[in-house]
Coordinates of C-alpha atoms and ligand atoms in Angstrom, one line a residue:
Chain A
M27 CA 0.0 0.0 0.0
G28 CA 2.7 2.4 1.0
L29 CA 4.8 1.5 -2.0
E30 CA 1.9 2.0 -4.4
F31 CA 1.3 5.4 -2.8
L32 CA 5.0 6.4 -3.3
L33 CA 4.9 5.1 -6.9
G34 CA 1.8 7.2 -7.6
V35 CA 3.4 10.4 -6.2
G36 CA 6.7 9.6 -8.0
V37 CA 5.0 9.1 -11.4
V38 CA 2.9 12.3 -11.1
T39 CA 6.0 14.2 -10.0
A40 CA 8.0 12.8 -12.9
L41 CA 5.4 13.5 -15.4
N42 CA 4.9 17.1 -14.3
T43 CA 8.7 17.6 -14.2
V44 CA 9.0 16.4 -17.8
L45 CA 6.2 18.6 -18.9
A46 CA 7.5 21.6 -17.0
L47 CA 11.0 21.0 -18.5
L48 CA 9.5 20.9 -22.0
L49 CA 7.8 24.3 -21.3
V50 CA 10.9 25.8 -20.0
L51 CA 12.8 24.7 -23.1
A52 CA 10.0 26.0 -25.3
E53 CA 10.1 29.4 -23.4
R54 CA 13.8 29.5 -23.9
F55 CA 13.8 28.6 -27.6
L56 CA 10.4 29.7 -28.9
A57 CA 9.4 32.7 -26.8
D58 CA 12.7 34.4 -26.7
Y59 CA 13.0 36.7 -29.6
G60 CA 16.3 38.1 -28.5
P61 CA 17.2 41.8 -28.8
C62 CA 15.5 43.6 -31.7
T63 CA 16.4 46.9 -33.2
L64 CA 13.7 49.5 -33.9
A65 CA 14.6 52.1 -36.4
L66 CA 12.4 55.3 -35.9
N67 CA 12.0 57.4 -39.0
G68 CA 15.2 56.0 -40.4
E69 CA 17.4 57.9 -37.8
K70 CA 16.8 57.1 -34.2
K71 CA 17.7 53.4 -33.5
I72 CA 16.8 51.7 -30.2
T73 CA 17.4 48.1 -29.1
V74 CA 14.7 46.4 -27.2
A75 CA 13.8 42.9 -25.9
G76 CA 11.5 41.2 -28.4
G77 CA 8.3 39.3 -27.6
R78 CA 5.9 42.1 -26.5
D79 CA 3.6 44.4 -28.5
L80 CA 5.0 47.5 -30.1
L81 CA 2.9 49.9 -28.2
A82 CA 4.1 48.6 -24.8
T83 CA 7.7 48.1 -26.0
L84 CA 7.9 51.7 -27.2
K85 CA 6.3 53.1 -24.1
D86 CA 9.1 51.5 -22.0
Q87 CA 11.6 53.3 -24.2
G88 CA 9.9 56.6 -23.6
V89 CA 8.3 56.7 -27.0
F90 CA 4.5 57.3 -26.6
I91 CA 2.1 56.4 -29.4
P92 CA -1.4 57.9 -29.2
S93 CA -3.9 55.5 -27.7
A94 CA -7.3 55.9 -26.1
C95 CA -8.0 52.3 -25.2
G96 CA -4.6 51.5 -23.7
G97 CA -3.7 48.8 -26.1
R98 CA -6.9 46.7 -26.3
G99 CA -7.2 47.2 -30.1
S100 CA -10.5 49.1 -29.7
C101 CA -9.6 52.8 -30.4
G102 CA -7.7 52.6 -33.6
L103 CA -5.5 55.6 -32.6
C104 CA -2.1 53.8 -32.4
K105 CA -1.4 53.8 -36.1
V106 CA 2.2 53.6 -37.1
T107 CA 3.9 52.7 -40.4
V108 CA 5.8 49.4 -40.0
L109 CA 7.7 49.0 -43.2
N110 CA 8.6 45.4 -42.6
G111 CA 5.8 44.3 -40.3
G112 CA 3.8 42.1 -42.6
A113 CA 0.1 42.2 -43.3
P114 CA -2.4 43.5 -40.6
L115 CA -4.3 41.0 -38.4
A116 CA -8.0 40.5 -38.6
T117 CA -8.3 42.5 -35.4
E118 CA -6.8 45.6 -37.1
L119 CA -8.9 45.5 -40.3
P120 CA -11.9 47.4 -39.0
W121 CA -9.6 50.4 -38.3
L122 CA -7.6 50.5 -41.5
K123 CA -8.6 51.9 -44.8
P124 CA -7.3 50.2 -48.0
D125 CA -4.8 53.0 -48.8
E126 CA -3.5 52.7 -45.2
I127 CA -2.9 49.0 -45.6
A128 CA -1.1 49.7 -48.8
R129 CA 1.1 52.2 -47.0
H130 CA 2.0 49.5 -44.4
I131 CA 0.1 51.2 -41.6
R132 CA -0.5 48.9 -38.6
L133 CA -2.0 49.3 -35.1
A134 CA 1.0 49.4 -32.8
C135 CA -0.8 47.5 -30.0
Q136 CA -1.4 44.5 -32.3
V137 CA 2.2 44.2 -33.7
R138 CA 4.4 41.8 -31.8
V139 CA 8.1 42.7 -31.9
K140 CA 9.8 39.5 -33.1
H141 CA 12.6 40.9 -35.3
D142 CA 14.2 44.2 -36.3
L143 CA 11.5 46.7 -37.4
S144 CA 11.7 49.8 -39.4
L145 CA 9.0 52.3 -38.2
Q146 CA 7.8 55.7 -39.3
L147 CA 5.8 58.0 -37.0
P148 CA 4.9 61.6 -37.1
P149 CA 8.0 63.6 -35.8
Q150 CA 5.8 65.4 -33.2
W151 CA 5.1 62.0 -31.6
L152 CA 8.7 61.9 -30.5
E153 CA 7.9 65.0 -28.4
I154 CA 5.2 63.2 -26.4
R155 CA 6.4 62.6 -22.9
Q156 CA 5.5 61.3 -19.6
Y157 CA 4.7 63.7 -16.7
R158 CA 4.6 63.2 -13.0
T159 CA 1.9 65.4 -11.4
T160 CA 0.0 65.8 -8.2
V161 CA -3.7 66.5 -7.7
S162 CA -4.0 70.2 -6.8
S163 CA -7.7 70.5 -6.7
L164 CA -10.9 68.4 -7.0
R165 CA -14.3 69.8 -7.5
D166 CA -17.8 68.4 -8.4
L167 CA -19.1 70.2 -11.5
T168 CA -22.3 68.1 -11.5
H169 CA -23.5 65.0 -9.7
D170 CA -21.3 62.8 -12.1
I171 CA -18.6 65.1 -13.5
K172 CA -15.5 66.0 -11.5
E173 CA -13.0 68.7 -12.3
V174 CA -9.5 67.5 -11.6
R175 CA -6.6 69.8 -11.6
L176 CA -3.1 68.4 -11.9
R177 CA 0.0 70.4 -11.0
L178 CA 3.0 69.3 -13.1
V179 CA 6.0 68.1 -11.1
D180 CA 8.5 66.5 -13.5
P181 CA 8.8 67.9 -16.1
P182 CA 7.3 71.1 -14.6
E183 CA 5.7 72.4 -17.8
I184 CA 3.7 70.9 -20.7
E185 CA 3.3 72.3 -24.2
F186 CA 0.1 71.5 -25.9
K187 CA -2.5 72.9 -28.3
A188 CA -6.0 73.7 -27.1
G189 CA -8.3 70.7 -27.8
Q190 CA -5.7 68.0 -27.3
F191 CA -5.9 65.2 -24.8
I192 CA -3.6 63.3 -22.4
Q193 CA -3.5 59.8 -21.1
F194 CA -4.2 59.2 -17.5
E195 CA -2.3 56.3 -15.9
V196 CA -4.4 54.3 -13.4
P197 CA -2.2 52.1 -11.1
P198 CA -3.5 48.7 -10.2
Y199 CA -6.2 48.9 -7.5
E200 CA -9.2 46.9 -6.4
R201 CA -10.9 47.1 -9.7
S202 CA -8.0 46.2 -12.0
D203 CA -4.8 44.2 -11.5
E204 CA -2.8 46.0 -14.2
T205 CA -1.9 49.5 -15.1
V206 CA -4.4 51.0 -17.5
Y207 CA -4.5 54.2 -19.5
R208 CA -7.5 56.3 -20.5
A209 CA -7.8 59.4 -22.6
Y210 CA -9.0 62.8 -21.2
S211 CA -9.1 66.1 -22.9
I212 CA -7.4 69.1 -21.3
A213 CA -10.0 71.7 -20.4
S214 CA -7.5 74.5 -19.4
P215 CA -5.8 76.8 -21.9
P216 CA -2.3 76.1 -23.3
S217 CA -1.0 79.3 -21.6
A218 CA -1.3 77.5 -18.2
K219 CA 1.7 75.3 -18.7
N220 CA 2.3 74.1 -15.1
E221 CA -1.2 73.0 -14.2
I222 CA -3.8 71.2 -16.4
E223 CA -7.5 70.7 -15.8
L224 CA -9.6 67.6 -16.7
E225 CA -13.3 67.1 -16.6
I226 CA -14.0 63.4 -15.9
R227 CA -17.5 62.0 -16.0
Y228 CA -18.3 58.9 -13.9
V229 CA -19.0 55.8 -15.9
P230 CA -20.6 53.1 -13.7
N231 CA -18.1 50.3 -13.1
G232 CA -15.5 52.1 -15.2
I233 CA -11.9 51.4 -14.2
C234 CA -10.5 54.8 -14.5
T235 CA -13.5 56.9 -13.6
T236 CA -14.2 54.9 -10.5
Y237 CA -10.6 55.4 -9.5
V238 CA -10.9 59.2 -10.0
H239 CA -14.3 59.6 -8.4
R240 CA -14.0 57.3 -5.5
H241 CA -10.3 57.0 -4.7
L242 CA -8.3 60.1 -5.9
R243 CA -7.5 62.6 -3.1
L244 CA -5.9 66.0 -3.0
G245 CA -2.1 65.7 -3.2
D246 CA -2.1 62.2 -4.7
P247 CA 0.5 61.6 -7.4
V248 CA -0.8 61.0 -11.0
T249 CA 1.3 60.0 -14.0
I250 CA 0.1 61.2 -17.4
N251 CA 1.5 61.2 -20.9
G252 CA 0.7 63.3 -23.9
P253 CA -0.3 65.5 -25.5
Y254 CA -2.2 63.8 -28.3
G255 CA -4.8 64.5 -30.9
D256 CA -5.7 66.9 -33.7
F257 CA -9.0 68.2 -32.4
T258 CA -7.7 71.8 -32.6
L259 CA -9.1 75.0 -34.0
R260 CA -8.4 75.3 -37.7
P261 CA -7.2 78.8 -38.7
G262 CA -9.5 80.9 -40.9
E263 CA -12.5 83.2 -40.8
R264 CA -15.3 80.7 -41.1
E265 CA -18.2 80.7 -38.7
I266 CA -17.9 77.9 -36.0
I267 CA -20.6 75.5 -34.9
A268 CA -19.7 73.6 -31.8
I269 CA -21.8 70.8 -30.4
A270 CA -21.0 68.9 -27.3
G271 CA -22.5 66.9 -24.4
G272 CA -21.4 65.9 -21.0
S273 CA -17.6 65.9 -20.5
G274 CA -17.3 66.8 -24.2
M275 CA -17.2 70.3 -22.7
A276 CA -13.5 69.9 -21.8
P277 CA -11.7 70.4 -25.1
L278 CA -14.1 73.2 -26.2
K279 CA -13.5 75.1 -23.0
S280 CA -9.8 74.9 -23.7
I281 CA -10.3 76.2 -27.3
L282 CA -12.6 79.0 -26.2
L283 CA -10.2 80.2 -23.4
D284 CA -7.3 80.1 -25.9
M285 CA -9.3 82.2 -28.4
A286 CA -10.2 84.7 -25.7
E287 CA -6.6 85.0 -24.6
K288 CA -5.4 85.4 -28.2
E289 CA -8.3 87.8 -29.0
I290 CA -9.4 85.7 -31.9
A291 CA -12.8 87.0 -32.9
R292 CA -15.0 84.6 -34.9
R293 CA -18.7 83.9 -34.9
I294 CA -19.2 80.8 -32.7
R295 CA -22.4 79.2 -31.7
Y296 CA -21.8 76.5 -29.1
F297 CA -24.7 74.1 -28.5
F298 CA -24.3 72.1 -25.3
G299 CA -26.6 69.2 -24.6
A300 CA -27.6 67.9 -21.1
R301 CA -30.5 65.9 -19.7
A302 CA -31.7 68.2 -16.9
L303 CA -30.5 71.3 -15.1
R304 CA -28.4 69.2 -12.7
D305 CA -26.3 68.1 -15.7
L306 CA -25.4 71.6 -16.8
F307 CA -22.2 73.2 -15.5
L308 CA -19.8 76.1 -16.1
L309 CA -22.6 78.4 -16.9
E310 CA -20.9 81.4 -15.3
E311 CA -17.7 80.7 -17.1
M312 CA -19.5 80.5 -20.4
K313 CA -21.2 83.9 -19.7
T314 CA -17.8 85.5 -19.1
L315 CA -16.5 84.0 -22.3
E316 CA -19.5 85.4 -24.2
Q317 CA -18.3 88.9 -23.0
R318 CA -14.7 88.2 -23.8
I319 CA -15.1 86.7 -27.3
P320 CA -17.2 89.0 -29.6
G321 CA -19.4 86.7 -31.7
F322 CA -19.6 83.8 -29.2
E323 CA -22.9 82.5 -28.1
F324 CA -23.5 79.6 -25.7
I325 CA -26.8 77.7 -26.2
P326 CA -27.5 75.0 -23.6
A327 CA -30.3 72.6 -24.4
L328 CA -32.0 70.2 -22.0
S329 CA -33.4 66.9 -23.4
K330 CA -35.4 66.0 -20.3
P331 CA -35.7 69.0 -18.0
D332 CA -37.1 68.2 -14.5
P333 CA -40.4 69.9 -13.8
M334 CA -38.7 71.5 -10.8
D335 CA -36.0 73.0 -13.0
A336 CA -38.1 76.0 -14.1
W337 CA -36.2 75.9 -17.3
N338 CA -37.0 78.5 -20.0
G339 CA -34.1 77.8 -22.3
E340 CA -34.0 75.4 -25.3
T341 CA -35.4 71.9 -24.9
G342 CA -35.0 68.8 -27.0
L343 CA -32.0 66.8 -28.3
V344 CA -29.1 69.2 -28.7
T345 CA -28.8 68.2 -32.4
D346 CA -32.5 69.0 -33.0
V347 CA -32.0 72.4 -31.2
A348 CA -29.0 73.2 -33.3
A349 CA -30.9 72.2 -36.5
R350 CA -33.5 74.8 -35.6
Y351 CA -30.9 77.5 -35.4
L352 CA -29.1 76.6 -38.6
P353 CA -31.1 77.0 -41.9
D354 CA -27.9 76.6 -43.9
A355 CA -24.5 75.4 -42.6
S356 CA -22.7 75.2 -45.9
E357 CA -20.2 78.0 -45.2
A358 CA -19.4 77.1 -41.5
E359 CA -17.1 74.6 -39.9
A360 CA -18.0 72.3 -37.0
Y361 CA -16.4 71.0 -33.9
L362 CA -18.1 68.1 -32.2
C363 CA -17.3 66.4 -28.9
G364 CA -18.9 63.7 -26.8
S365 CA -20.4 60.2 -27.2
S366 CA -20.3 58.4 -30.5
F367 CA -24.1 58.6 -30.5
L368 CA -24.0 62.5 -30.3
I369 CA -21.3 62.7 -32.9
Q370 CA -23.1 60.5 -35.4
A371 CA -26.4 62.4 -35.0
A372 CA -24.6 65.8 -35.3
I373 CA -22.7 64.7 -38.5
K374 CA -26.0 63.6 -40.0
M375 CA -27.7 66.9 -39.1
L376 CA -24.8 69.1 -40.3
T377 CA -24.3 67.4 -43.7
S378 CA -28.1 67.6 -44.3
K379 CA -27.7 71.4 -43.8
G380 CA -25.1 71.5 -46.5
M381 CA -21.8 71.3 -44.5
P382 CA -19.1 69.4 -46.3
R383 CA -18.0 66.3 -44.3
E384 CA -14.3 67.4 -44.4
R385 CA -15.1 70.5 -42.4
I386 CA -16.6 68.6 -39.5
Y387 CA -13.9 67.9 -36.9
F388 CA -14.7 65.8 -33.9
D389 CA -13.4 63.9 -30.8
D390 CA -15.3 60.7 -30.2
F391 CA -15.2 59.8 -26.5
G392 CA -16.8 56.4 -27.1
Chain B
M24 CA -9.0 -4.0 -43.1
I25 CA -12.2 -2.8 -44.5
A26 CA -13.9 -3.8 -41.3
A27 CA -11.3 -1.9 -39.3
F28 CA -11.9 1.2 -41.4
S29 CA -15.6 1.0 -41.2
S30 CA -15.4 0.7 -37.4
W31 CA -13.1 3.6 -37.4
F32 CA -15.4 5.6 -39.5
A33 CA -18.5 4.7 -37.6
L34 CA -16.8 5.9 -34.4
F35 CA -15.8 9.1 -36.0
F36 CA -19.3 9.7 -37.3
S37 CA -20.9 9.0 -34.0
A38 CA -18.5 11.3 -32.2
V39 CA -19.4 14.1 -34.6
F40 CA -23.2 13.5 -34.6
T41 CA -25.0 11.0 -32.6
Q42 CA -22.7 11.0 -29.5
N43 CA -21.8 14.6 -29.8
I44 CA -19.9 15.3 -26.6
L45 CA -21.5 18.7 -26.2
L46 CA -25.0 17.8 -26.9
T47 CA -25.2 14.4 -25.4
N48 CA -22.8 14.8 -22.5
Y49 CA -23.2 18.5 -22.0
L50 CA -19.5 18.9 -21.7
G51 CA -17.7 22.2 -22.6
M52 CA -20.8 24.2 -21.7
C53 CA -19.2 27.4 -20.4
P54 CA -17.4 28.4 -23.6
F55 CA -20.4 27.0 -25.6
L56 CA -22.7 29.6 -23.9
G57 CA -20.1 32.3 -23.5
A58 CA -18.5 32.4 -26.9
S59 CA -21.4 31.6 -29.2
R60 CA -22.7 35.1 -29.9
E61 CA -20.7 35.6 -33.1
L62 CA -19.8 33.1 -35.8
K63 CA -16.4 34.5 -36.2
T64 CA -15.2 34.1 -32.7
S65 CA -16.9 30.7 -32.5
F66 CA -14.9 29.6 -35.5
G67 CA -11.6 30.4 -33.9
L68 CA -12.6 28.8 -30.6
G69 CA -14.0 25.7 -32.4
A70 CA -10.8 25.3 -34.4
A71 CA -8.7 25.5 -31.3
V72 CA -10.8 22.8 -29.6
V73 CA -10.5 20.5 -32.7
L74 CA -6.7 21.0 -32.7
V75 CA -6.3 20.3 -29.0
M76 CA -8.7 17.4 -28.8
T77 CA -7.3 15.7 -31.8
F78 CA -3.8 15.7 -30.3
T79 CA -4.4 15.3 -26.6
T80 CA -6.8 12.4 -26.8
P81 CA -4.3 10.0 -28.5
L82 CA -1.4 11.5 -26.4
N83 CA -3.3 10.7 -23.3
W84 CA -4.0 7.2 -24.7
L85 CA -0.2 6.6 -25.0
L86 CA 0.3 8.0 -21.5
Y87 CA -2.4 5.8 -20.0
H88 CA -1.4 2.6 -21.8
S89 CA 2.4 2.9 -21.6
I90 CA 2.8 4.3 -18.1
L91 CA -0.3 4.4 -15.9
L92 CA -1.8 1.0 -16.8
P93 CA 1.4 -1.1 -16.6
L94 CA 2.2 0.5 -13.2
G95 CA -1.3 -0.1 -11.9
L96 CA -1.9 3.7 -11.5
E97 CA -5.2 4.0 -13.4
Y98 CA -6.6 6.1 -10.6
L99 CA -4.2 8.9 -11.5
A100 CA -5.6 9.2 -15.0
L101 CA -7.5 12.4 -14.2
I102 CA -4.5 14.3 -12.8
A103 CA -2.1 13.1 -15.5
F104 CA -4.5 13.9 -18.3
I105 CA -5.1 17.5 -17.0
S106 CA -1.3 18.1 -16.8
L107 CA -0.7 16.9 -20.3
I108 CA -3.6 18.9 -21.7
A109 CA -2.4 22.1 -19.9
A110 CA 1.2 21.6 -21.1
F111 CA 0.0 20.9 -24.6
T112 CA -2.1 24.0 -24.9
Q113 CA 0.7 26.2 -23.6
L114 CA 3.3 24.7 -25.9
T115 CA 1.0 25.0 -28.9
E116 CA 0.4 28.7 -28.1
L117 CA 4.1 29.4 -28.0
V118 CA 4.6 27.6 -31.3
I119 CA 1.7 29.4 -33.0
M120 CA 2.9 32.7 -31.7
R121 CA 6.3 32.0 -33.2
V122 CA 5.1 30.9 -36.6
S123 CA 2.2 33.2 -37.4
D124 CA 0.7 36.4 -35.8
S125 CA -2.5 36.1 -37.8
L126 CA -3.0 32.4 -36.8
H127 CA -2.3 33.5 -33.2
A128 CA -4.9 36.3 -33.4
A129 CA -7.5 34.0 -35.0
L130 CA -6.9 30.8 -32.9
G131 CA -4.0 31.0 -30.5
I132 CA -5.7 33.5 -28.2
F133 CA -8.3 30.8 -27.4
L134 CA -5.8 28.2 -26.3
P135 CA -5.3 29.4 -22.7
L136 CA -9.1 29.4 -22.4
I137 CA -9.6 25.8 -23.4
T138 CA -7.0 24.4 -21.1
V139 CA -9.9 24.1 -18.7
N140 CA -12.5 23.0 -21.2
C141 CA -14.1 19.9 -19.8
A142 CA -15.0 18.5 -23.2
I143 CA -11.3 17.9 -23.9
L144 CA -10.7 16.2 -20.6
G145 CA -14.0 14.3 -21.1
A146 CA -12.8 12.9 -24.4
S147 CA -9.7 11.5 -22.7
L148 CA -11.7 10.0 -19.9
F149 CA -14.3 8.5 -22.2
M150 CA -11.6 6.8 -24.5
V151 CA -10.4 5.0 -21.4
A152 CA -13.8 4.1 -20.1
R153 CA -14.9 2.8 -23.5
R154 CA -11.6 0.9 -24.0
Y155 CA -10.9 2.3 -27.4
S156 CA -7.8 1.2 -29.3
F157 CA -5.2 3.7 -30.3
L158 CA -6.7 4.1 -33.8
Q159 CA -10.2 4.3 -32.5
T160 CA -9.0 7.0 -30.0
T161 CA -7.6 9.0 -32.8
A162 CA -10.8 8.9 -34.7
Y163 CA -12.8 9.7 -31.6
G164 CA -10.5 12.7 -30.7
L165 CA -10.9 14.2 -34.2
G166 CA -14.6 13.5 -34.4
G167 CA -15.2 14.7 -30.9
G168 CA -13.5 18.0 -31.6
L169 CA -15.3 18.5 -34.9
G170 CA -18.6 17.6 -33.3
W171 CA -18.0 20.2 -30.6
M172 CA -17.1 22.8 -33.2
L173 CA -20.2 21.9 -35.3
A174 CA -22.5 22.4 -32.3
L175 CA -20.8 25.7 -31.4
L176 CA -21.1 27.0 -35.0
A177 CA -24.7 26.0 -35.2
M178 CA -25.5 27.7 -31.9
A179 CA -23.6 30.8 -33.0
G180 CA -25.5 30.9 -36.3
I181 CA -28.8 30.6 -34.5
R182 CA -28.0 33.2 -31.9
Q183 CA -26.9 35.6 -34.6
R184 CA -30.2 35.1 -36.3
I185 CA -32.3 35.7 -33.2
A186 CA -30.1 38.5 -31.8
K187 CA -32.7 41.1 -32.7
N188 CA -35.7 39.1 -31.7
R189 CA -37.6 40.2 -28.6
L190 CA -37.5 37.6 -25.8
P191 CA -39.0 37.5 -22.4
R192 CA -36.5 39.2 -20.0
G193 CA -35.7 36.1 -18.0
L194 CA -34.9 34.1 -21.1
E195 CA -32.3 36.5 -22.6
G196 CA -28.7 35.2 -22.9
A197 CA -28.0 31.8 -21.3
G198 CA -31.7 30.9 -20.8
I199 CA -32.6 30.8 -24.5
A200 CA -29.2 29.3 -25.3
L201 CA -29.9 26.3 -23.1
I202 CA -33.3 25.8 -24.6
I203 CA -31.8 25.9 -28.1
A204 CA -29.1 23.5 -27.0
G205 CA -31.8 21.1 -25.8
I206 CA -33.6 21.3 -29.2
M207 CA -30.3 20.8 -31.0
A208 CA -29.5 17.8 -28.9
M209 CA -32.9 16.2 -29.9
A210 CA -32.3 17.1 -33.5
F211 CA -28.8 15.4 -33.4
T212 CA -30.3 12.1 -32.1
A213 CA -32.0 11.9 -35.5
F214 CA -28.6 10.9 -36.9
T215 CA -28.8 7.7 -35.0
G216 CA -30.7 6.0 -37.8
M217 CA -27.8 6.7 -40.2
A218 CA -25.0 5.1 -38.3
T219 CA -24.6 3.3 -35.0
P220 CA -21.1 2.7 -33.6
A221 CA -19.9 -0.8 -33.9
Ligands
FAD413 C1 -9.9 61.3 -27.4 C2 -10.7 61.0 -26.2 C3 -10.9 62.0 -25.2 C4 -11.7 61.8 -24.1 N1 -11.9 62.8 -23.2 C5 -12.6 62.5 -22.1 C6 -12.9 63.6 -21.2 O1 -12.4 64.7 -21.3 N2 -13.7 63.3 -20.1 C7 -14.3 62.1 -19.9 O2 -15.0 61.9 -18.9 N3 -14.0 61.1 -20.8 C8 -13.2 61.3 -21.8 N4 -13.0 60.2 -22.7 C9 -13.5 58.9 -22.4 C10 -12.4 58.2 -21.5 O3 -11.2 58.0 -22.2 C11 -12.9 56.8 -21.0 O4 -13.3 56.0 -22.0 C12 -14.0 56.9 -20.0 O5 -13.7 57.8 -18.9 C13 -14.3 55.5 -19.3 O6 -13.1 55.0 -18.7 P1 -13.2 53.9 -17.6 O7 -11.9 53.3 -17.4 O8 -13.9 54.5 -16.4 O9 -14.2 52.8 -18.1 P2 -13.9 51.3 -18.7 O10 -13.5 50.5 -17.5 O11 -13.0 51.5 -19.8 O12 -15.3 50.9 -19.2 C14 -16.3 50.4 -18.4 C15 -17.6 50.2 -19.3 O13 -18.1 51.4 -19.6 C16 -18.2 51.5 -21.1 N5 -17.8 52.9 -21.4 C17 -16.5 53.3 -21.7 N6 -16.5 54.6 -22.0 C18 -17.7 55.1 -21.8 C19 -18.3 56.4 -21.9 N7 -17.6 57.5 -22.3 N8 -19.6 56.5 -21.7 C20 -20.4 55.4 -21.4 N9 -19.9 54.2 -21.3 C21 -18.6 54.0 -21.5 C22 -17.3 50.5 -21.6 O14 -17.8 50.0 -22.9 C23 -17.3 49.4 -20.6 O15 -18.4 48.5 -20.7 C24 -12.2 60.5 -23.9 C25 -12.0 59.5 -24.8 C26 -11.3 59.7 -25.9 C27 -11.1 58.6 -26.9
FES414 S1 -4.1 51.4 -28.6 FE1 -6.2 51.5 -29.0 S2 -6.2 50.3 -30.9 FE2 -4.2 50.2 -30.3

């Protein structure tokens, strides 16, 4: 009996040892891709350990690629030219146009570094950096939107264009066991280089927004990287139609403050959609901006005002309200910001009013 | 020879249809319910199960008949089979990752998931309980995998079709899927008249 028991233990141990050995050997010979050289824009060369995806590999080297999904393959922002990277994967195809595939564009988070790669990225991406900051103020703008101010520590200043966004790094905490990154637009003007302001709307069960709304305290350290994005004011004289909802306020506020500081006077009508009065915010700031920018008009619209709100402003979906104000939009340009739903509806409305598709700029928050 | 082949084929056929491991034994239910919303994902998952079942069932046969049985350690079959399946899926994932990124994206990502798929362990335990020969086991492994994949694809196809239909609240998701699985199981028994395993 005792012998049989020992035999059993011995055989299982031996079997598992052999299997483990096989796996160790496989790791050693199959999973080790050795050092790989990445050539950036034909000049900068960096040597990295192969085996991981390009987005994460580059981030470790201090090269930041735009990403709003943190590498899950669901934002399509991390496009880089990989000259010798092979054909895109099925997971990338929804994000790539035929001409981009022909130009060897890939999603960096889906490319595994297995051999030397020759990459091309916009030179300004090499300027993107990581910043250590601390929380200098927290304020509730509405019941579900928080204003978060971050004072820059190292480096102490950030250069960006009004309308751009940064990535907020969420350390592992009770809701996620890995570091994740989420995109947030900067709401403060570029002139304030040593402190940036974010407006973060709570998403139930969201990893980053729960962290910000429930855990973040004054004085906490926060790491960000950026700036990213091209949702910026295009120069010119055209009339501007802006449509936003919820935290979509953030980039537009930055753009408006920047215009006020630079004394850019253009006709702007800004339609802002909210459900009820309790979802409206920054009304005082918008009034002040109306005085500072000649030609600026802020038009809030409530889709479901509460009977207690005593609201005598516009009601209805913000896109329907904007449609009533705009008999013809063919000469204007538009800036849209908020949920995918809002943006799709606004694009449909504006093109039906004669606005060419290429003059509609937007930031889709998802 | 012909007799051997026909027994081989009958076994293969019954593993795919009449004795479908998913529909008659209800093994491998979690991924069957969890990953049957879309035909495309189902295809990758199904292919991964075919691959793993086809190889691990005969490998486990060898393990059982050349080591466990001679040493009188049949009672360790469960543990030994699980170890071998786990090592096999990990190894296969490393190989696939090495040879092709697109194959890895389509199929390899499912491998860690099916390490714990009970249909795969079930196939190995059944081949012992039913005293299959090595060749029969090979046929059974391949047939069992294909049968599992077939059931998954059929389910995904049906669920895609009914995705927009309105259902009573309590039946949404797993509820209706289980009912469909029951009807499918009944439908599959209709194949019995066509072939019965020797
Ligand atoms: C360019 C860009 C700029 C952005 N700027 C801002 C900003 O200034 N302020 C801001 O609050 N957000 C902004 N976002 C959205 C932000 O990046 C996050 O997606 C959002 O805060 C949710 O993150 P999370 O980690 O809390 O949720 P996750 O853990 O990522 O998601 C949890 C669940 O919520 C769903 N979900 C994700 N995002 C949303 C959403 N926005 N609304 C409803 N459901 C959602 C997911 O599908 C998932 O099921 C921006 C996004 C982009 C792409
Ligand atoms: S980082 Fe979002 S798709 Fe690659």
